[in-house]
mmCIF file of C-alpha atoms and ligand atoms in Angstrom:
data_model
loop_
_atom_site.group_PDB
_atom_site.id
_atom_site.type_symbol
_atom_site.label_atom_id
_atom_site.label_comp_id
_atom_site.label_asym_id
_atom_site.label_seq_id
_atom_site.Cartn_x
_atom_site.Cartn_y
_atom_site.Cartn_z
ATOM 1 C CA MET A 17 -19.079 -30.801 45.655
ATOM 2 C CA ILE A 18 -17.711 -28.673 43.683
ATOM 3 C CA ASP A 19 -19.250 -25.429 42.782
ATOM 4 C CA LEU A 20 -21.230 -24.431 39.869
ATOM 5 C CA VAL A 21 -18.794 -21.318 39.438
ATOM 6 C CA THR A 22 -15.798 -24.060 39.087
ATOM 7 C CA GLN A 23 -17.910 -26.964 37.171
ATOM 8 C CA ALA A 24 -18.154 -24.307 34.347
ATOM 9 C CA ARG A 25 -14.625 -22.616 34.625
ATOM 10 C CA SER A 26 -13.095 -26.531 34.226
ATOM 11 C CA LEU A 27 -14.997 -26.501 30.735
ATOM 12 C CA PHE A 28 -12.521 -23.941 29.441
ATOM 13 C CA ALA A 29 -9.124 -25.961 30.493
ATOM 14 C CA PRO A 30 -6.056 -25.064 28.392
ATOM 15 C CA GLY A 31 -6.507 -26.263 24.644
ATOM 16 C CA LYS A 32 -9.862 -27.989 26.141
ATOM 17 C CA GLY A 33 -12.900 -27.516 24.259
ATOM 18 C CA ILE A 34 -16.289 -29.097 23.986
ATOM 19 C CA LEU A 35 -17.851 -32.055 21.677
ATOM 20 C CA ALA A 36 -21.559 -30.898 21.033
ATOM 21 C CA ALA A 37 -22.674 -34.829 20.122
ATOM 22 C CA ASP A 38 -26.515 -33.982 20.750
ATOM 23 C CA GLU A 39 -28.314 -34.186 17.781
ATOM 24 C CA SER A 40 -31.907 -35.413 18.050
ATOM 25 C CA VAL A 41 -33.029 -38.519 16.203
ATOM 26 C CA HIS A 42 -34.516 -36.477 13.131
ATOM 27 C CA THR A 43 -31.088 -34.767 13.088
ATOM 28 C CA ALA A 44 -29.023 -37.718 13.692
ATOM 29 C CA THR A 45 -31.243 -39.638 11.057
ATOM 30 C CA ALA A 46 -30.490 -36.809 8.550
ATOM 31 C CA ARG A 47 -26.192 -36.649 9.496
ATOM 32 C CA LEU A 48 -26.191 -40.266 9.093
ATOM 33 C CA ALA A 49 -28.673 -40.349 5.601
ATOM 34 C CA ALA A 50 -25.837 -37.721 4.396
ATOM 35 C CA CYS A 51 -23.239 -40.567 4.338
ATOM 36 C CA GLY A 52 -25.711 -43.527 2.512
ATOM 37 C CA ILE A 53 -26.104 -44.979 6.523
ATOM 38 C CA ALA A 54 -29.387 -46.350 7.543
ATOM 39 C CA THR A 55 -30.985 -45.249 10.717
ATOM 40 C CA SER A 56 -32.173 -47.214 13.469
ATOM 41 C CA ALA A 57 -31.734 -46.850 17.005
ATOM 42 C CA GLU A 58 -28.135 -49.399 17.559
ATOM 43 C CA MET A 59 -26.521 -47.602 14.874
ATOM 44 C CA ARG A 60 -27.209 -44.590 16.350
ATOM 45 C CA ARG A 61 -25.509 -45.772 19.335
ATOM 46 C CA GLN A 62 -23.287 -47.305 17.246
ATOM 47 C CA TYR A 63 -22.304 -43.181 15.626
ATOM 48 C CA ARG A 64 -22.140 -42.220 18.962
ATOM 49 C CA ASP A 65 -19.267 -44.054 20.269
ATOM 50 C CA LEU A 66 -17.539 -43.862 17.422
ATOM 51 C CA PHE A 67 -16.824 -40.790 19.210
ATOM 52 C CA PHE A 68 -17.271 -41.072 23.114
ATOM 53 C CA GLY A 69 -14.595 -44.261 21.978
ATOM 54 C CA ALA A 70 -12.078 -42.702 20.122
ATOM 55 C CA GLU A 71 -9.139 -43.296 22.457
ATOM 56 C CA GLY A 72 -7.472 -39.938 23.689
ATOM 57 C CA ILE A 73 -10.268 -37.253 23.090
ATOM 58 C CA GLU A 74 -9.153 -36.020 26.993
ATOM 59 C CA GLN A 75 -6.030 -34.052 25.512
ATOM 60 C CA TYR A 76 -8.820 -32.272 23.764
ATOM 61 C CA LEU A 77 -12.355 -32.542 25.124
ATOM 62 C CA SER A 78 -13.199 -31.324 28.610
ATOM 63 C CA GLY A 79 -16.914 -31.964 28.443
ATOM 64 C CA VAL A 80 -19.343 -33.916 25.535
ATOM 65 C CA ILE A 81 -22.976 -32.577 25.334
ATOM 66 C CA LEU A 82 -25.321 -35.533 24.927
ATOM 67 C CA PHE A 83 -28.805 -35.779 23.487
ATOM 68 C CA SER A 84 -31.248 -38.120 26.413
ATOM 69 C CA ASP A 85 -31.193 -41.340 24.464
ATOM 70 C CA SER A 86 -27.330 -41.051 25.064
ATOM 71 C CA LEU A 87 -27.421 -41.012 28.512
ATOM 72 C CA GLY A 88 -28.788 -44.582 29.214
ATOM 73 C CA GLU A 89 -26.689 -46.245 26.360
ATOM 74 C CA LYS A 90 -23.486 -47.985 26.752
ATOM 75 C CA GLY A 91 -20.006 -48.293 24.324
ATOM 76 C CA ASP A 92 -18.386 -51.332 23.020
ATOM 77 C CA ASP A 93 -16.993 -51.851 26.245
ATOM 78 C CA GLU A 94 -20.257 -51.728 27.851
ATOM 79 C CA GLU A 95 -19.842 -48.909 29.685
ATOM 80 C CA LEU A 96 -22.389 -46.583 29.796
ATOM 81 C CA PHE A 97 -21.556 -43.261 27.993
ATOM 82 C CA PRO A 98 -21.848 -41.017 30.761
ATOM 83 C CA ALA A 99 -19.120 -42.684 33.408
ATOM 84 C CA SER A 100 -17.486 -43.216 30.637
ATOM 85 C CA LEU A 101 -16.308 -40.146 30.004
ATOM 86 C CA ALA A 102 -16.809 -39.223 33.206
ATOM 87 C CA SER A 103 -13.448 -41.628 34.249
ATOM 88 C CA ARG A 104 -11.451 -40.322 31.513
ATOM 89 C CA GLY A 105 -12.222 -36.927 33.147
ATOM 90 C CA ILE A 106 -15.087 -35.288 30.433
ATOM 91 C CA ALA A 107 -17.826 -33.766 32.202
ATOM 92 C CA PRO A 108 -20.880 -35.324 30.341
ATOM 93 C CA GLY A 109 -23.811 -32.829 29.688
ATOM 94 C CA ILE A 110 -27.320 -32.731 28.479
ATOM 95 C CA LYS A 111 -29.128 -30.668 25.631
ATOM 96 C CA VAL A 112 -32.346 -30.327 27.479
ATOM 97 C CA ASP A 113 -34.408 -27.984 25.192
ATOM 98 C CA LEU A 114 -36.865 -30.547 23.350
ATOM 99 C CA GLY A 115 -36.214 -28.022 19.839
ATOM 100 C CA THR A 116 -38.415 -25.841 18.127
ATOM 101 C CA GLU A 117 -42.149 -25.098 17.398
ATOM 102 C CA PRO A 118 -43.798 -22.895 15.328
ATOM 103 C CA PHE A 119 -44.256 -18.532 16.850
ATOM 104 C CA PRO A 120 -47.732 -17.354 15.475
ATOM 105 C CA GLN A 121 -47.022 -14.163 16.127
ATOM 106 C CA SER A 122 -44.290 -14.191 13.761
ATOM 107 C CA PRO A 123 -44.772 -16.936 10.917
ATOM 108 C CA ASP A 124 -41.579 -17.222 9.796
ATOM 109 C CA GLU A 125 -39.609 -17.996 12.582
ATOM 110 C CA LEU A 126 -39.074 -20.539 15.785
ATOM 111 C CA LEU A 127 -39.526 -20.439 19.506
ATOM 112 C CA THR A 128 -37.802 -23.403 21.876
ATOM 113 C CA GLN A 129 -40.007 -25.415 23.964
ATOM 114 C CA GLY A 130 -38.891 -27.923 26.332
ATOM 115 C CA LEU A 131 -39.758 -25.548 30.280
ATOM 116 C CA LEU A 132 -42.961 -27.319 31.427
ATOM 117 C CA ASP A 133 -41.868 -30.450 32.934
ATOM 118 C CA LEU A 134 -37.877 -29.334 32.804
ATOM 119 C CA PRO A 135 -37.275 -29.494 36.704
ATOM 120 C CA GLU A 136 -38.457 -33.438 36.911
ATOM 121 C CA ARG A 137 -36.003 -34.038 33.760
ATOM 122 C CA LEU A 138 -33.048 -32.082 35.208
ATOM 123 C CA VAL A 139 -33.005 -34.406 38.361
ATOM 124 C CA ALA A 140 -33.092 -37.389 36.143
ATOM 125 C CA TYR A 141 -30.372 -36.409 33.826
ATOM 126 C CA LYS A 142 -28.073 -35.015 37.201
ATOM 127 C CA ALA A 143 -28.881 -38.731 38.465
ATOM 128 C CA GLN A 144 -27.553 -40.472 35.281
ATOM 129 C CA GLY A 145 -24.800 -37.961 35.321
ATOM 130 C CA ALA A 146 -25.347 -35.303 33.602
ATOM 131 C CA THR A 147 -23.380 -31.653 35.226
ATOM 132 C CA PHE A 148 -24.031 -29.239 32.391
ATOM 133 C CA THR A 149 -26.597 -28.308 30.435
ATOM 134 C CA LYS A 150 -27.517 -26.617 26.745
ATOM 135 C CA TRP A 151 -30.526 -25.173 25.595
ATOM 136 C CA ARG A 152 -30.804 -23.646 21.815
ATOM 137 C CA ALA A 153 -32.451 -20.677 20.325
ATOM 138 C CA VAL A 154 -32.594 -20.435 16.651
ATOM 139 C CA VAL A 155 -32.275 -16.550 14.999
ATOM 140 C CA ARG A 156 -33.063 -16.271 11.418
ATOM 141 C CA ILE A 157 -31.741 -13.436 9.779
ATOM 142 C CA ASP A 158 -33.849 -12.548 6.444
ATOM 143 C CA GLY A 159 -33.362 -8.566 5.227
ATOM 144 C CA ASP A 160 -34.346 -5.844 7.583
ATOM 145 C CA GLN A 161 -37.615 -8.679 8.436
ATOM 146 C CA LEU A 162 -35.710 -11.176 10.620
ATOM 147 C CA PRO A 163 -35.419 -11.300 13.193
ATOM 148 C CA SER A 164 -38.358 -9.466 14.804
ATOM 149 C CA SER A 165 -38.058 -7.885 18.203
ATOM 150 C CA ILE A 166 -40.416 -9.725 19.671
ATOM 151 C CA ALA A 167 -39.121 -13.414 19.188
ATOM 152 C CA LEU A 168 -35.802 -12.058 20.301
ATOM 153 C CA HIS A 169 -37.430 -11.077 23.433
ATOM 154 C CA GLU A 170 -39.716 -14.593 23.966
ATOM 155 C CA ASN A 171 -36.706 -17.026 23.216
ATOM 156 C CA ALA A 172 -34.389 -14.444 25.379
ATOM 157 C CA LYS A 173 -37.221 -14.913 28.292
ATOM 158 C CA ARG A 174 -37.455 -18.942 27.423
ATOM 159 C CA LEU A 175 -33.206 -18.754 27.724
ATOM 160 C CA ALA A 176 -34.199 -17.259 31.099
ATOM 161 C CA ASN A 177 -36.277 -19.473 32.624
ATOM 162 C CA TYR A 178 -33.834 -22.621 30.858
ATOM 163 C CA ALA A 179 -30.983 -20.824 33.222
ATOM 164 C CA LYS A 180 -32.713 -20.507 36.027
ATOM 165 C CA ALA A 181 -33.972 -23.747 36.290
ATOM 166 C CA VAL A 182 -30.991 -25.164 35.519
ATOM 167 C CA GLN A 183 -29.077 -23.312 38.299
ATOM 168 C CA SER A 184 -31.599 -24.368 41.350
ATOM 169 C CA ALA A 185 -30.687 -27.977 40.063
ATOM 170 C CA GLY A 186 -26.925 -27.473 40.431
ATOM 171 C CA LEU A 187 -26.379 -27.425 36.858
ATOM 172 C CA VAL A 188 -24.117 -25.766 34.613
ATOM 173 C CA PRO A 189 -26.415 -24.020 31.490
ATOM 174 C CA ILE A 190 -24.686 -23.448 28.016
ATOM 175 C CA LEU A 191 -27.601 -20.874 26.397
ATOM 176 C CA GLU A 192 -27.042 -20.788 22.743
ATOM 177 C CA PRO A 193 -28.912 -18.615 20.652
ATOM 178 C CA GLU A 194 -27.167 -19.050 17.436
ATOM 179 C CA VAL A 195 -27.617 -17.219 15.044
ATOM 180 C CA LEU A 196 -27.546 -18.646 11.720
ATOM 181 C CA TYR A 197 -25.232 -19.079 8.964
ATOM 182 C CA GLU A 198 -27.678 -19.970 5.956
ATOM 183 C CA GLY A 199 -29.113 -16.559 4.046
ATOM 184 C CA LYS A 200 -27.652 -13.518 1.809
ATOM 185 C CA HIS A 201 -26.819 -11.125 4.671
ATOM 186 C CA SER A 202 -23.825 -9.147 4.703
ATOM 187 C CA ARG A 203 -21.213 -9.531 7.450
ATOM 188 C CA GLN A 204 -21.987 -5.807 8.993
ATOM 189 C CA LYS A 205 -25.793 -7.975 9.359
ATOM 190 C CA SER A 206 -24.706 -10.738 10.704
ATOM 191 C CA ARG A 207 -22.963 -8.383 13.439
ATOM 192 C CA ALA A 208 -25.564 -6.142 14.344
ATOM 193 C CA VAL A 209 -27.630 -9.044 14.691
ATOM 194 C CA LEU A 210 -25.505 -11.038 16.787
ATOM 195 C CA THR A 211 -25.328 -7.658 18.995
ATOM 196 C CA GLU A 212 -29.279 -6.849 19.124
ATOM 197 C CA THR A 213 -29.642 -10.923 20.286
ATOM 198 C CA LEU A 214 -27.363 -10.650 23.097
ATOM 199 C CA SER A 215 -28.019 -7.681 24.641
ATOM 200 C CA VAL A 216 -31.705 -8.243 24.684
ATOM 201 C CA LEU A 217 -30.561 -11.580 26.103
ATOM 202 C CA PHE A 218 -28.283 -10.622 28.906
ATOM 203 C CA ALA A 219 -30.733 -7.631 29.850
ATOM 204 C CA ILE A 220 -33.129 -10.170 30.068
ATOM 205 C CA LEU A 221 -31.313 -12.703 32.358
ATOM 206 C CA ASP A 222 -30.538 -9.996 34.498
ATOM 207 C CA GLU A 223 -33.945 -9.654 35.504
ATOM 208 C CA HIS A 224 -34.400 -13.074 35.749
ATOM 209 C CA ALA A 225 -31.893 -12.585 38.119
ATOM 210 C CA VAL A 226 -29.844 -15.528 36.382
ATOM 211 C CA ASP A 227 -26.262 -15.722 37.937
ATOM 212 C CA ARG A 228 -24.129 -14.499 35.533
ATOM 213 C CA ALA A 229 -20.911 -16.201 37.154
ATOM 214 C CA SER A 230 -21.905 -19.908 36.656
ATOM 215 C CA LEU A 231 -22.860 -19.486 32.880
ATOM 216 C CA ILE A 232 -22.028 -20.318 29.593
ATOM 217 C CA LEU A 233 -22.390 -18.512 25.906
ATOM 218 C CA LYS A 234 -22.613 -20.732 23.032
ATOM 219 C CA THR A 235 -22.521 -18.386 20.376
ATOM 220 C CA SER A 236 -22.184 -18.080 16.545
ATOM 221 C CA MET A 237 -19.540 -16.185 14.606
ATOM 222 C CA VAL A 238 -20.003 -13.124 12.969
ATOM 223 C CA LEU A 239 -20.153 -14.173 9.115
ATOM 224 C CA SER A 240 -20.664 -12.614 6.213
ATOM 225 C CA GLY A 241 -24.560 -15.307 4.951
ATOM 226 C CA LYS A 242 -23.398 -18.754 3.489
ATOM 227 C CA GLU A 243 -25.352 -16.887 0.681
ATOM 228 C CA SER A 244 -24.325 -14.080 0.243
ATOM 229 C CA GLY A 245 -21.562 -15.159 -2.365
ATOM 230 C CA LYS A 246 -18.345 -13.445 0.095
ATOM 231 C CA ARG A 247 -16.255 -15.569 1.991
ATOM 232 C CA ASP A 248 -14.478 -13.605 4.657
ATOM 233 C CA THR A 249 -11.199 -14.065 5.833
ATOM 234 C CA PRO A 250 -10.495 -14.930 9.162
ATOM 235 C CA GLU A 251 -8.976 -11.542 10.465
ATOM 236 C CA GLU A 252 -12.217 -10.139 9.360
ATOM 237 C CA VAL A 253 -14.568 -12.659 10.964
ATOM 238 C CA ALA A 254 -11.927 -12.365 14.191
ATOM 239 C CA ALA A 255 -12.436 -8.494 14.469
ATOM 240 C CA ASN A 256 -16.751 -8.169 13.743
ATOM 241 C CA THR A 257 -16.897 -10.993 15.828
ATOM 242 C CA VAL A 258 -14.729 -10.628 18.961
ATOM 243 C CA ALA A 259 -16.211 -6.511 18.967
ATOM 244 C CA ALA A 260 -19.177 -8.274 18.852
ATOM 245 C CA LEU A 261 -19.354 -9.888 21.213
ATOM 246 C CA ARG A 262 -17.331 -6.535 23.928
ATOM 247 C CA GLU A 263 -20.311 -4.678 22.748
ATOM 248 C CA SER A 264 -23.271 -6.992 24.437
ATOM 249 C CA VAL A 265 -21.631 -9.525 26.750
ATOM 250 C CA PRO A 266 -20.825 -8.784 30.452
ATOM 251 C CA SER A 267 -16.888 -9.786 31.441
ATOM 252 C CA GLN A 268 -18.281 -11.912 34.685
ATOM 253 C CA ILE A 269 -19.701 -15.331 32.315
ATOM 254 C CA ALA A 270 -18.062 -18.411 32.863
ATOM 255 C CA GLY A 271 -17.132 -18.237 29.219
ATOM 256 C CA ILE A 272 -17.469 -18.466 25.953
ATOM 257 C CA VAL A 273 -18.172 -21.374 23.675
ATOM 258 C CA PHE A 274 -18.238 -21.145 20.064
ATOM 259 C CA LEU A 275 -20.872 -23.577 17.441
ATOM 260 C CA SER A 276 -19.262 -24.415 13.367
ATOM 261 C CA GLY A 277 -23.020 -23.372 12.468
ATOM 262 C CA GLY A 278 -22.008 -25.564 8.792
ATOM 263 C CA GLN A 279 -18.552 -23.427 7.686
ATOM 264 C CA THR A 280 -16.117 -26.446 6.691
ATOM 265 C CA PRO A 281 -13.728 -27.620 8.738
ATOM 266 C CA ASP A 282 -11.196 -26.025 7.726
ATOM 267 C CA GLN A 283 -13.274 -22.780 7.703
ATOM 268 C CA ALA A 284 -14.614 -23.268 12.283
ATOM 269 C CA ALA A 285 -10.712 -24.094 12.876
ATOM 270 C CA ASP A 286 -8.750 -20.888 10.571
ATOM 271 C CA ASN A 287 -11.417 -18.801 12.177
ATOM 272 C CA LEU A 288 -11.382 -19.791 15.364
ATOM 273 C CA ALA A 289 -7.317 -19.387 15.803
ATOM 274 C CA ALA A 290 -8.094 -16.143 14.313
ATOM 275 C CA ILE A 291 -10.666 -14.976 17.077
ATOM 276 C CA THR A 292 -8.464 -16.384 20.231
ATOM 277 C CA LYS A 293 -5.605 -13.960 18.948
ATOM 278 C CA GLU A 294 -7.581 -11.499 18.435
ATOM 279 C CA ALA A 295 -9.259 -11.139 21.957
ATOM 280 C CA HIS A 296 -6.032 -12.129 23.312
ATOM 281 C CA ALA A 297 -4.589 -8.770 21.437
ATOM 282 C CA THR A 298 -7.196 -6.628 22.746
ATOM 283 C CA GLY A 299 -7.518 -8.121 26.521
ATOM 284 C CA ALA A 300 -11.086 -9.658 25.883
ATOM 285 C CA PRO A 301 -12.054 -11.079 29.711
ATOM 286 C CA TRP A 302 -13.617 -14.651 29.053
ATOM 287 C CA PRO A 303 -12.004 -17.614 28.687
ATOM 288 C CA LEU A 304 -12.791 -19.226 24.403
ATOM 289 C CA THR A 305 -13.350 -21.989 23.445
ATOM 290 C CA PHE A 306 -14.988 -24.819 20.512
ATOM 291 C CA SER A 307 -18.153 -26.458 21.255
ATOM 292 C CA TYR A 308 -18.240 -27.510 17.119
ATOM 293 C CA ALA A 309 -20.704 -30.535 16.281
ATOM 294 C CA ARG A 310 -20.465 -30.936 12.603
ATOM 295 C CA ALA A 311 -16.926 -29.448 12.320
ATOM 296 C CA LEU A 312 -15.625 -32.111 14.339
ATOM 297 C CA GLN A 313 -17.483 -34.686 13.323
ATOM 298 C CA GLU A 314 -18.249 -34.520 9.597
ATOM 299 C CA ASP A 315 -15.501 -35.856 8.369
ATOM 300 C CA ALA A 316 -15.204 -39.459 10.769
ATOM 301 C CA LEU A 317 -17.991 -40.124 9.545
ATOM 302 C CA ALA A 318 -18.129 -39.593 5.764
ATOM 303 C CA ALA A 319 -14.860 -41.717 6.663
ATOM 304 C CA TRP A 320 -16.748 -44.413 8.807
ATOM 305 C CA GLN A 321 -19.927 -45.391 6.270
ATOM 306 C CA GLY A 322 -21.373 -47.446 9.092
ATOM 307 C CA LYS A 323 -18.803 -50.085 8.486
ATOM 308 C CA ALA A 324 -16.815 -51.358 11.516
ATOM 309 C CA GLU A 325 -13.385 -51.771 9.387
ATOM 310 C CA ASN A 326 -13.704 -47.958 8.542
ATOM 311 C CA VAL A 327 -13.681 -46.899 12.818
ATOM 312 C CA PRO A 328 -10.092 -46.924 12.871
ATOM 313 C CA ALA A 329 -9.795 -44.488 9.886
ATOM 314 C CA ALA A 330 -12.341 -43.024 11.027
ATOM 315 C CA ARG A 331 -11.555 -42.353 14.733
ATOM 316 C CA ALA A 332 -8.409 -40.854 13.139
ATOM 317 C CA ALA A 333 -9.860 -37.975 11.631
ATOM 318 C CA PHE A 334 -12.371 -37.113 14.503
ATOM 319 C CA LEU A 335 -9.060 -36.420 16.677
ATOM 320 C CA SER A 336 -6.855 -34.747 13.507
ATOM 321 C CA ARG A 337 -9.830 -32.471 14.114
ATOM 322 C CA LEU A 338 -10.155 -32.173 17.332
ATOM 323 C CA SER A 339 -6.458 -31.703 17.364
ATOM 324 C CA ALA A 340 -6.864 -29.125 15.365
ATOM 325 C CA ALA A 341 -9.742 -27.397 17.042
ATOM 326 C CA SER A 342 -7.300 -27.968 20.116
ATOM 327 C CA ALA A 343 -4.584 -26.308 18.758
ATOM 328 C CA ALA A 344 -6.544 -23.328 17.737
ATOM 329 C CA VAL A 345 -7.535 -22.134 20.992
ATOM 330 C CA ARG A 346 -4.448 -22.637 22.320
HETATM 331 P P1 13P B 23 -22.779 -27.226 15.163
HETATM 332 O O1 13P B 23 -21.357 -27.237 15.861
HETATM 333 O O2 13P B 23 -22.827 -28.320 14.175
HETATM 334 O O3 13P B 23 -22.934 -25.611 14.688
HETATM 335 O O4 13P B 23 -23.641 -27.855 16.828
HETATM 336 C C1 13P B 23 -23.192 -26.904 17.859
HETATM 337 C C2 13P B 23 -24.884 -27.386 18.130
HETATM 338 O O5 13P B 23 -24.469 -27.698 19.329
HETATM 339 C C3 13P B 23 -25.742 -26.742 17.151
HETATM 340 O O6 13P B 23 -26.991 -26.842 18.482
#
């Protein structure tokens, strides 16, 4: 059996990254509805198969993060999704958090739930072929009010408990404290909040004795808020993102993956290319790659429209986005 560190590091194979295809039923329904596609369990299965069944994805993907429903579903080729991905050298991962819940002590913020029955679920997910996992926490910026220190700490504690449980189960944890792009905040504010979020997180991970070497951080980029009226250049994004990560992330972790967060697909690719260049130029200690959902899927979904005759065009759009993301991390 390969050890967890090797397993975590293998997700950073040169030029490869991770497809996040772990939208909950609620989110998948909204994504399909945005393209005029009425949802059903079968439509959601076809939505996943559109991506997992595309020929050649193994050139660009080291892993795919699945939603629990997908672990037991089959592609049009009649193969279970995890087995089909694994047969092409793509590690199947699983989102294990159960979404957010209100935080009574700070009503405008959310906590992530899912710890209660996590150990039992991990055993089942592993038996279904998952080798790595993801837990997402949400960090909202609003003026100088949010995020609150108590929400940052509580979400970090839950991330630490998640990571411990996952490592004990022999799986790799991806920790995703997503600092939201939505908002009117400045780039400076985004950088300060990312630095604080990650500093709090890594201090709490140490308190809980979480093994650094086998964990992966999934992070946002430092961006001016989406509603700020400012569009940062890739160089600005790269300089601020790499500086924030250097200030707050220990060098020993297995690597860092980026989410796209609602950027356009071009923006997400251009910013990632600039971050890669900056990280290389400044000798950053961790491997970096992408773990995008929307920036890889958006064009394909628009082309697909839920129709079988559009599958080839939709898959071509997906492969073109994958190829750009792969080029960005080379
Ligand atoms: P986006 O790339 O669409 O931000 O999604 C990544 C993800 O995994 C969110 O949890």
